[in-house]
Short mmCIF file of N, CA and C in Angstrom, two decimals:
data_model
loop_
_atom_site.label_atom_id
_atom_site.label_comp_id
_atom_site.label_asym_id
_atom_site.label_seq_id
_atom_site.Cartn_x
_atom_site.Cartn_y
_atom_site.Cartn_z
N MET A 4 55.72 -5.71 -50.08
CA MET A 4 55.23 -6.14 -48.81
C MET A 4 55.89 -5.29 -47.72
N ALA A 5 55.07 -4.98 -46.67
CA ALA A 5 55.56 -4.11 -45.60
C ALA A 5 56.49 -4.87 -44.69
N GLU A 6 57.42 -4.12 -44.12
CA GLU A 6 58.36 -4.74 -43.19
C GLU A 6 57.70 -4.93 -41.84
N PHE A 7 58.04 -6.02 -41.15
CA PHE A 7 57.53 -6.31 -39.82
C PHE A 7 58.27 -5.46 -38.81
N LYS A 8 57.51 -4.75 -37.95
CA LYS A 8 58.14 -3.92 -36.94
C LYS A 8 57.58 -4.30 -35.58
N GLN A 9 58.43 -4.68 -34.66
CA GLN A 9 58.03 -5.07 -33.32
C GLN A 9 57.78 -3.83 -32.48
N ASP A 10 56.62 -3.82 -31.73
CA ASP A 10 56.36 -2.71 -30.81
C ASP A 10 57.26 -2.86 -29.61
N MET A 11 57.92 -1.81 -29.26
CA MET A 11 58.86 -1.83 -28.15
C MET A 11 58.46 -0.75 -27.14
N PRO A 12 58.95 -0.89 -25.88
CA PRO A 12 58.65 0.14 -24.90
C PRO A 12 59.31 1.46 -25.30
N PRO A 13 58.80 2.56 -24.77
CA PRO A 13 59.42 3.84 -25.10
C PRO A 13 60.84 3.90 -24.54
N PRO A 14 61.65 4.74 -25.09
CA PRO A 14 63.02 4.85 -24.57
C PRO A 14 62.99 5.29 -23.10
N GLY A 15 63.74 4.65 -22.28
CA GLY A 15 63.76 4.93 -20.84
C GLY A 15 62.76 4.07 -20.08
N GLY A 16 61.91 3.32 -20.79
CA GLY A 16 60.96 2.40 -20.15
C GLY A 16 59.67 3.08 -19.71
N TYR A 17 58.79 2.25 -19.23
CA TYR A 17 57.51 2.76 -18.71
C TYR A 17 57.70 3.29 -17.30
N ARG A 18 56.84 4.19 -16.89
CA ARG A 18 56.94 4.70 -15.52
C ARG A 18 56.45 3.61 -14.55
N PRO A 19 56.83 3.69 -13.30
CA PRO A 19 56.45 2.65 -12.34
C PRO A 19 54.94 2.60 -12.12
N ILE A 20 54.42 1.39 -11.91
CA ILE A 20 52.99 1.20 -11.67
C ILE A 20 52.72 1.36 -10.19
N SER A 21 51.73 2.19 -9.87
CA SER A 21 51.37 2.41 -8.47
C SER A 21 50.42 1.29 -8.05
N PHE A 22 50.87 0.47 -7.13
CA PHE A 22 50.04 -0.65 -6.67
C PHE A 22 49.71 -0.53 -5.20
N LYS A 23 50.01 0.63 -4.62
CA LYS A 23 49.66 0.86 -3.23
C LYS A 23 48.14 0.94 -3.09
N ARG A 24 47.62 0.49 -1.94
CA ARG A 24 46.19 0.58 -1.69
C ARG A 24 45.83 2.04 -1.44
N VAL A 25 44.85 2.52 -2.20
CA VAL A 25 44.37 3.89 -2.03
C VAL A 25 43.00 3.79 -1.37
N PRO A 26 42.89 4.20 -0.12
CA PRO A 26 41.59 4.07 0.53
C PRO A 26 40.54 4.96 -0.14
N ALA A 27 39.32 4.44 -0.23
CA ALA A 27 38.23 5.19 -0.86
C ALA A 27 37.83 6.35 0.03
N LYS A 28 37.36 7.39 -0.59
CA LYS A 28 36.85 8.52 0.17
C LYS A 28 35.55 8.08 0.85
N GLY A 29 35.30 8.57 2.00
CA GLY A 29 34.09 8.20 2.74
C GLY A 29 32.84 8.59 1.97
N LEU A 30 31.94 7.64 1.78
CA LEU A 30 30.71 7.92 1.06
C LEU A 30 29.74 8.70 1.95
N PHE A 31 29.69 8.32 3.21
CA PHE A 31 28.79 8.98 4.14
C PHE A 31 29.60 9.66 5.23
N ASN A 32 29.33 10.91 5.40
CA ASN A 32 29.90 11.58 6.56
C ASN A 32 28.79 11.75 7.60
N GLY A 33 29.09 12.36 8.70
CA GLY A 33 28.11 12.47 9.78
C GLY A 33 26.85 13.21 9.37
N TYR A 34 27.01 14.29 8.61
CA TYR A 34 25.85 15.07 8.20
C TYR A 34 24.95 14.25 7.28
N THR A 35 25.56 13.51 6.35
CA THR A 35 24.77 12.71 5.42
C THR A 35 23.99 11.64 6.16
N LEU A 36 24.64 10.97 7.11
CA LEU A 36 23.94 9.95 7.89
C LEU A 36 22.79 10.55 8.68
N PHE A 37 23.01 11.73 9.24
CA PHE A 37 21.94 12.41 9.98
C PHE A 37 20.79 12.76 9.04
N ALA A 38 21.11 13.26 7.85
CA ALA A 38 20.06 13.64 6.89
C ALA A 38 19.26 12.42 6.44
N VAL A 39 19.95 11.30 6.18
CA VAL A 39 19.26 10.08 5.77
C VAL A 39 18.33 9.60 6.89
N HIS A 40 18.84 9.61 8.11
CA HIS A 40 18.02 9.19 9.25
C HIS A 40 16.81 10.11 9.42
N HIS A 41 17.02 11.41 9.26
CA HIS A 41 15.92 12.38 9.39
C HIS A 41 14.88 12.14 8.30
N ARG A 42 15.31 11.88 7.08
CA ARG A 42 14.38 11.63 5.98
C ARG A 42 13.57 10.35 6.22
N GLU A 43 14.24 9.29 6.69
CA GLU A 43 13.53 8.04 6.99
C GLU A 43 12.54 8.24 8.12
N LEU A 44 12.93 9.00 9.12
CA LEU A 44 12.05 9.26 10.26
C LEU A 44 10.82 10.05 9.81
N GLU A 45 11.03 11.03 8.97
CA GLU A 45 9.92 11.83 8.47
C GLU A 45 8.98 10.99 7.61
N SER A 46 9.55 10.13 6.77
CA SER A 46 8.75 9.26 5.92
C SER A 46 7.93 8.28 6.75
N LYS A 47 8.56 7.72 7.76
CA LYS A 47 7.84 6.78 8.62
C LYS A 47 6.73 7.50 9.39
N GLY A 48 7.00 8.70 9.85
CA GLY A 48 5.98 9.47 10.55
C GLY A 48 4.79 9.78 9.66
N ALA A 49 5.07 10.13 8.40
CA ALA A 49 3.98 10.40 7.46
C ALA A 49 3.18 9.14 7.19
N SER A 50 3.87 8.01 7.05
CA SER A 50 3.16 6.75 6.81
C SER A 50 2.27 6.39 7.99
N LEU A 51 2.79 6.55 9.20
CA LEU A 51 2.00 6.23 10.38
C LEU A 51 0.82 7.19 10.54
N ALA A 52 1.00 8.43 10.14
CA ALA A 52 -0.08 9.41 10.26
C ALA A 52 -1.21 9.12 9.28
N ILE A 53 -0.87 8.65 8.09
CA ILE A 53 -1.89 8.43 7.06
C ILE A 53 -2.50 7.02 7.12
N TYR A 54 -1.89 6.12 7.89
CA TYR A 54 -2.35 4.73 7.95
C TYR A 54 -3.81 4.60 8.39
N PRO A 55 -4.26 5.29 9.46
CA PRO A 55 -5.68 5.18 9.83
C PRO A 55 -6.62 5.64 8.72
N LEU A 56 -6.22 6.67 7.98
CA LEU A 56 -7.04 7.14 6.87
C LEU A 56 -7.15 6.06 5.79
N LEU A 57 -6.03 5.41 5.49
CA LEU A 57 -6.06 4.35 4.48
C LEU A 57 -6.92 3.17 4.93
N LEU A 58 -6.84 2.82 6.21
CA LEU A 58 -7.70 1.75 6.73
C LEU A 58 -9.17 2.13 6.63
N ALA A 59 -9.48 3.38 6.96
CA ALA A 59 -10.87 3.83 6.89
C ALA A 59 -11.38 3.80 5.45
N GLU A 60 -10.55 4.21 4.51
CA GLU A 60 -10.94 4.17 3.10
C GLU A 60 -11.15 2.73 2.62
N ARG A 61 -10.28 1.82 3.06
CA ARG A 61 -10.43 0.41 2.69
C ARG A 61 -11.73 -0.15 3.24
N ASP A 62 -12.02 0.15 4.51
CA ASP A 62 -13.25 -0.33 5.13
C ASP A 62 -14.48 0.27 4.46
N ARG A 63 -14.38 1.54 4.10
CA ARG A 63 -15.49 2.21 3.43
C ARG A 63 -15.78 1.57 2.08
N ALA A 64 -14.73 1.28 1.31
CA ALA A 64 -14.91 0.63 0.01
C ALA A 64 -15.49 -0.78 0.19
N TYR A 65 -15.05 -1.47 1.23
CA TYR A 65 -15.56 -2.82 1.51
C TYR A 65 -17.06 -2.79 1.80
N LEU A 66 -17.47 -1.85 2.67
CA LEU A 66 -18.89 -1.76 3.01
C LEU A 66 -19.73 -1.28 1.83
N LYS A 67 -19.17 -0.41 1.00
CA LYS A 67 -19.89 0.02 -0.21
C LYS A 67 -20.14 -1.16 -1.14
N GLN A 68 -19.14 -2.04 -1.28
CA GLN A 68 -19.31 -3.20 -2.15
C GLN A 68 -20.34 -4.16 -1.56
N LEU A 69 -20.33 -4.33 -0.24
CA LEU A 69 -21.35 -5.18 0.40
C LEU A 69 -22.75 -4.61 0.16
N ARG A 70 -22.87 -3.29 0.24
CA ARG A 70 -24.18 -2.66 -0.02
C ARG A 70 -24.59 -2.87 -1.48
N ARG A 71 -23.62 -2.71 -2.41
CA ARG A 71 -23.94 -2.95 -3.83
C ARG A 71 -24.41 -4.39 -4.04
N ASN A 72 -23.73 -5.34 -3.39
CA ASN A 72 -24.14 -6.75 -3.52
C ASN A 72 -25.56 -6.95 -2.99
N ARG A 73 -25.86 -6.33 -1.87
CA ARG A 73 -27.19 -6.47 -1.27
C ARG A 73 -28.26 -5.87 -2.19
N GLU A 74 -27.98 -4.69 -2.74
CA GLU A 74 -28.93 -4.05 -3.65
C GLU A 74 -29.11 -4.88 -4.93
N GLU A 75 -28.03 -5.45 -5.42
CA GLU A 75 -28.11 -6.28 -6.62
C GLU A 75 -28.94 -7.53 -6.34
N GLU A 76 -28.75 -8.13 -5.17
CA GLU A 76 -29.56 -9.29 -4.79
C GLU A 76 -31.03 -8.90 -4.70
N ARG A 77 -31.30 -7.73 -4.11
CA ARG A 77 -32.69 -7.26 -3.99
C ARG A 77 -33.30 -7.08 -5.38
N GLU A 78 -32.53 -6.51 -6.30
CA GLU A 78 -33.03 -6.27 -7.66
C GLU A 78 -33.24 -7.58 -8.42
N LEU A 79 -32.30 -8.50 -8.29
CA LEU A 79 -32.40 -9.77 -9.03
C LEU A 79 -33.54 -10.65 -8.52
N MET A 80 -33.78 -10.65 -7.23
CA MET A 80 -34.73 -11.58 -6.63
C MET A 80 -36.07 -10.94 -6.28
N LYS A 81 -36.36 -9.76 -6.83
CA LYS A 81 -37.59 -9.07 -6.44
C LYS A 81 -38.85 -9.82 -6.88
N ASN A 82 -38.78 -10.62 -7.93
CA ASN A 82 -39.96 -11.35 -8.41
C ASN A 82 -40.08 -12.74 -7.82
N VAL A 83 -39.17 -13.15 -6.97
CA VAL A 83 -39.23 -14.48 -6.36
C VAL A 83 -40.06 -14.39 -5.09
N PRO A 84 -41.16 -15.15 -5.03
CA PRO A 84 -42.01 -15.06 -3.83
C PRO A 84 -41.31 -15.67 -2.61
N GLY A 85 -41.45 -15.02 -1.48
CA GLY A 85 -40.89 -15.52 -0.24
C GLY A 85 -39.41 -15.24 -0.06
N TRP A 86 -38.82 -14.45 -0.95
CA TRP A 86 -37.38 -14.19 -0.85
C TRP A 86 -37.14 -12.95 -0.01
N LYS A 87 -36.30 -13.09 1.00
CA LYS A 87 -35.85 -11.95 1.80
C LYS A 87 -34.36 -11.79 1.55
N VAL A 88 -33.94 -10.56 1.38
CA VAL A 88 -32.53 -10.30 1.09
C VAL A 88 -31.67 -10.71 2.27
N GLY A 89 -30.58 -11.43 1.98
CA GLY A 89 -29.66 -11.85 3.02
C GLY A 89 -30.03 -13.17 3.67
N THR A 90 -31.09 -13.82 3.16
CA THR A 90 -31.51 -15.11 3.71
C THR A 90 -31.66 -16.10 2.56
N TRP A 91 -31.95 -17.33 2.90
CA TRP A 91 -32.25 -18.35 1.89
C TRP A 91 -33.71 -18.71 2.04
N TYR A 92 -34.56 -18.04 1.28
CA TYR A 92 -36.01 -18.19 1.36
C TYR A 92 -36.50 -18.01 2.79
N GLY A 93 -36.04 -16.98 3.45
CA GLY A 93 -36.49 -16.66 4.80
C GLY A 93 -35.68 -17.31 5.90
N GLU A 94 -34.91 -18.33 5.59
CA GLU A 94 -34.06 -18.99 6.59
C GLU A 94 -32.71 -18.30 6.64
N PRO A 95 -32.19 -18.04 7.84
CA PRO A 95 -30.85 -17.43 7.89
C PRO A 95 -29.80 -18.39 7.34
N ILE A 96 -28.83 -17.84 6.65
CA ILE A 96 -27.78 -18.67 6.05
C ILE A 96 -26.89 -19.26 7.13
N TYR A 97 -26.56 -18.46 8.12
CA TYR A 97 -25.75 -18.92 9.25
C TYR A 97 -26.65 -18.96 10.48
N LYS A 98 -27.13 -20.13 10.83
CA LYS A 98 -28.14 -20.25 11.88
C LYS A 98 -27.59 -19.97 13.27
N LEU A 99 -26.33 -20.26 13.53
CA LEU A 99 -25.78 -20.09 14.87
C LEU A 99 -25.24 -18.68 15.12
N ALA A 100 -25.12 -17.88 14.08
CA ALA A 100 -24.60 -16.52 14.24
C ALA A 100 -25.71 -15.59 14.70
N LYS A 101 -25.35 -14.62 15.52
CA LYS A 101 -26.32 -13.62 15.96
C LYS A 101 -26.75 -12.79 14.74
N PRO A 102 -27.95 -12.25 14.76
CA PRO A 102 -28.43 -11.50 13.59
C PRO A 102 -27.59 -10.28 13.22
N ASP A 103 -26.92 -9.66 14.20
CA ASP A 103 -26.13 -8.47 13.90
C ASP A 103 -24.66 -8.79 13.62
N THR A 104 -24.31 -10.06 13.45
CA THR A 104 -22.92 -10.46 13.20
C THR A 104 -22.59 -10.25 11.72
N LEU A 105 -21.46 -9.66 11.47
CA LEU A 105 -21.00 -9.49 10.09
C LEU A 105 -20.25 -10.75 9.67
N ILE A 106 -20.80 -11.46 8.71
CA ILE A 106 -20.15 -12.63 8.14
C ILE A 106 -19.44 -12.15 6.88
N GLU A 107 -18.13 -12.21 6.88
CA GLU A 107 -17.39 -11.72 5.71
C GLU A 107 -17.52 -12.73 4.57
N PRO A 108 -17.95 -12.27 3.41
CA PRO A 108 -18.11 -13.20 2.29
C PRO A 108 -16.75 -13.60 1.72
N GLY A 109 -16.75 -14.73 1.03
CA GLY A 109 -15.54 -15.15 0.33
C GLY A 109 -15.24 -14.22 -0.83
N THR A 110 -14.09 -14.36 -1.42
CA THR A 110 -13.66 -13.45 -2.49
C THR A 110 -14.64 -13.47 -3.66
N PHE A 111 -15.06 -14.65 -4.08
CA PHE A 111 -15.93 -14.73 -5.25
C PHE A 111 -17.34 -14.26 -4.93
N ASP A 112 -17.80 -14.45 -3.70
CA ASP A 112 -19.10 -13.90 -3.31
C ASP A 112 -19.03 -12.38 -3.21
N TYR A 113 -17.94 -11.89 -2.69
CA TYR A 113 -17.75 -10.45 -2.53
C TYR A 113 -17.71 -9.75 -3.88
N LEU A 114 -17.06 -10.38 -4.85
CA LEU A 114 -16.89 -9.76 -6.17
C LEU A 114 -17.88 -10.32 -7.20
N ALA A 115 -18.99 -10.88 -6.74
CA ALA A 115 -19.93 -11.54 -7.65
C ALA A 115 -20.57 -10.57 -8.63
N HIS A 116 -20.81 -9.34 -8.23
CA HIS A 116 -21.57 -8.42 -9.07
C HIS A 116 -20.73 -7.28 -9.63
N VAL A 117 -19.42 -7.44 -9.70
CA VAL A 117 -18.59 -6.40 -10.30
C VAL A 117 -18.37 -6.73 -11.77
N LYS A 118 -17.93 -5.75 -12.53
CA LYS A 118 -17.62 -5.99 -13.94
C LYS A 118 -16.43 -6.93 -14.04
N TYR A 119 -16.37 -7.66 -15.14
CA TYR A 119 -15.34 -8.69 -15.28
C TYR A 119 -13.94 -8.09 -15.25
N ARG A 120 -13.75 -6.93 -15.87
CA ARG A 120 -12.40 -6.33 -15.87
C ARG A 120 -11.98 -5.93 -14.46
N ASP A 121 -12.94 -5.46 -13.64
CA ASP A 121 -12.62 -5.14 -12.25
C ASP A 121 -12.34 -6.41 -11.45
N PHE A 122 -13.09 -7.47 -11.76
CA PHE A 122 -12.86 -8.75 -11.09
C PHE A 122 -11.45 -9.26 -11.38
N LYS A 123 -11.04 -9.18 -12.65
CA LYS A 123 -9.69 -9.62 -13.02
C LYS A 123 -8.64 -8.78 -12.32
N LYS A 124 -8.88 -7.48 -12.26
CA LYS A 124 -7.90 -6.59 -11.63
C LYS A 124 -7.78 -6.87 -10.13
N ARG A 125 -8.91 -7.05 -9.46
CA ARG A 125 -8.89 -7.25 -8.00
C ARG A 125 -8.36 -8.62 -7.60
N THR A 126 -8.59 -9.62 -8.45
CA THR A 126 -8.10 -10.96 -8.12
C THR A 126 -6.77 -11.26 -8.79
N GLU A 127 -6.22 -10.28 -9.50
CA GLU A 127 -4.93 -10.41 -10.18
C GLU A 127 -4.90 -11.59 -11.12
N MET A 128 -6.01 -11.78 -11.85
CA MET A 128 -6.08 -12.88 -12.81
C MET A 128 -5.54 -12.47 -14.17
N ASP A 129 -5.53 -11.17 -14.45
CA ASP A 129 -5.10 -10.72 -15.77
C ASP A 129 -3.59 -10.60 -15.81
N ILE A 130 -2.98 -11.26 -16.75
CA ILE A 130 -1.52 -11.25 -16.87
C ILE A 130 -1.03 -9.94 -17.47
N ASN A 131 -1.84 -9.34 -18.32
CA ASN A 131 -1.39 -8.17 -19.09
C ASN A 131 -1.47 -6.86 -18.32
N THR A 132 -2.11 -6.82 -17.17
CA THR A 132 -2.23 -5.53 -16.47
C THR A 132 -1.23 -5.41 -15.37
#
């Protein structure tokens, strides 16, 4: 059986432990802060410059979908006598609205004629995507 040997400090002892507070080196200096500010400013400027284009594209896609819905209604109801597109058998759906007023459809009316996978994607119904 092996002899038991106690671990002891080295001869002369351990060196002293430094417990003084050592201040951290500065993470940001003046140049870095200026560069970060400049980058944020440039990014914000680019976002503001492209924002009207994004709004125009969104509006364009919205109106294209409304046109698709109207064409689909025209195609579906072409054999129904007395049917006018955008009305209920010739009667306006919204009687108090002016004829040139845009009535925004609800989500399900707006997406009534899209493919089911696009409907799930736009309404965020699909958990897996």
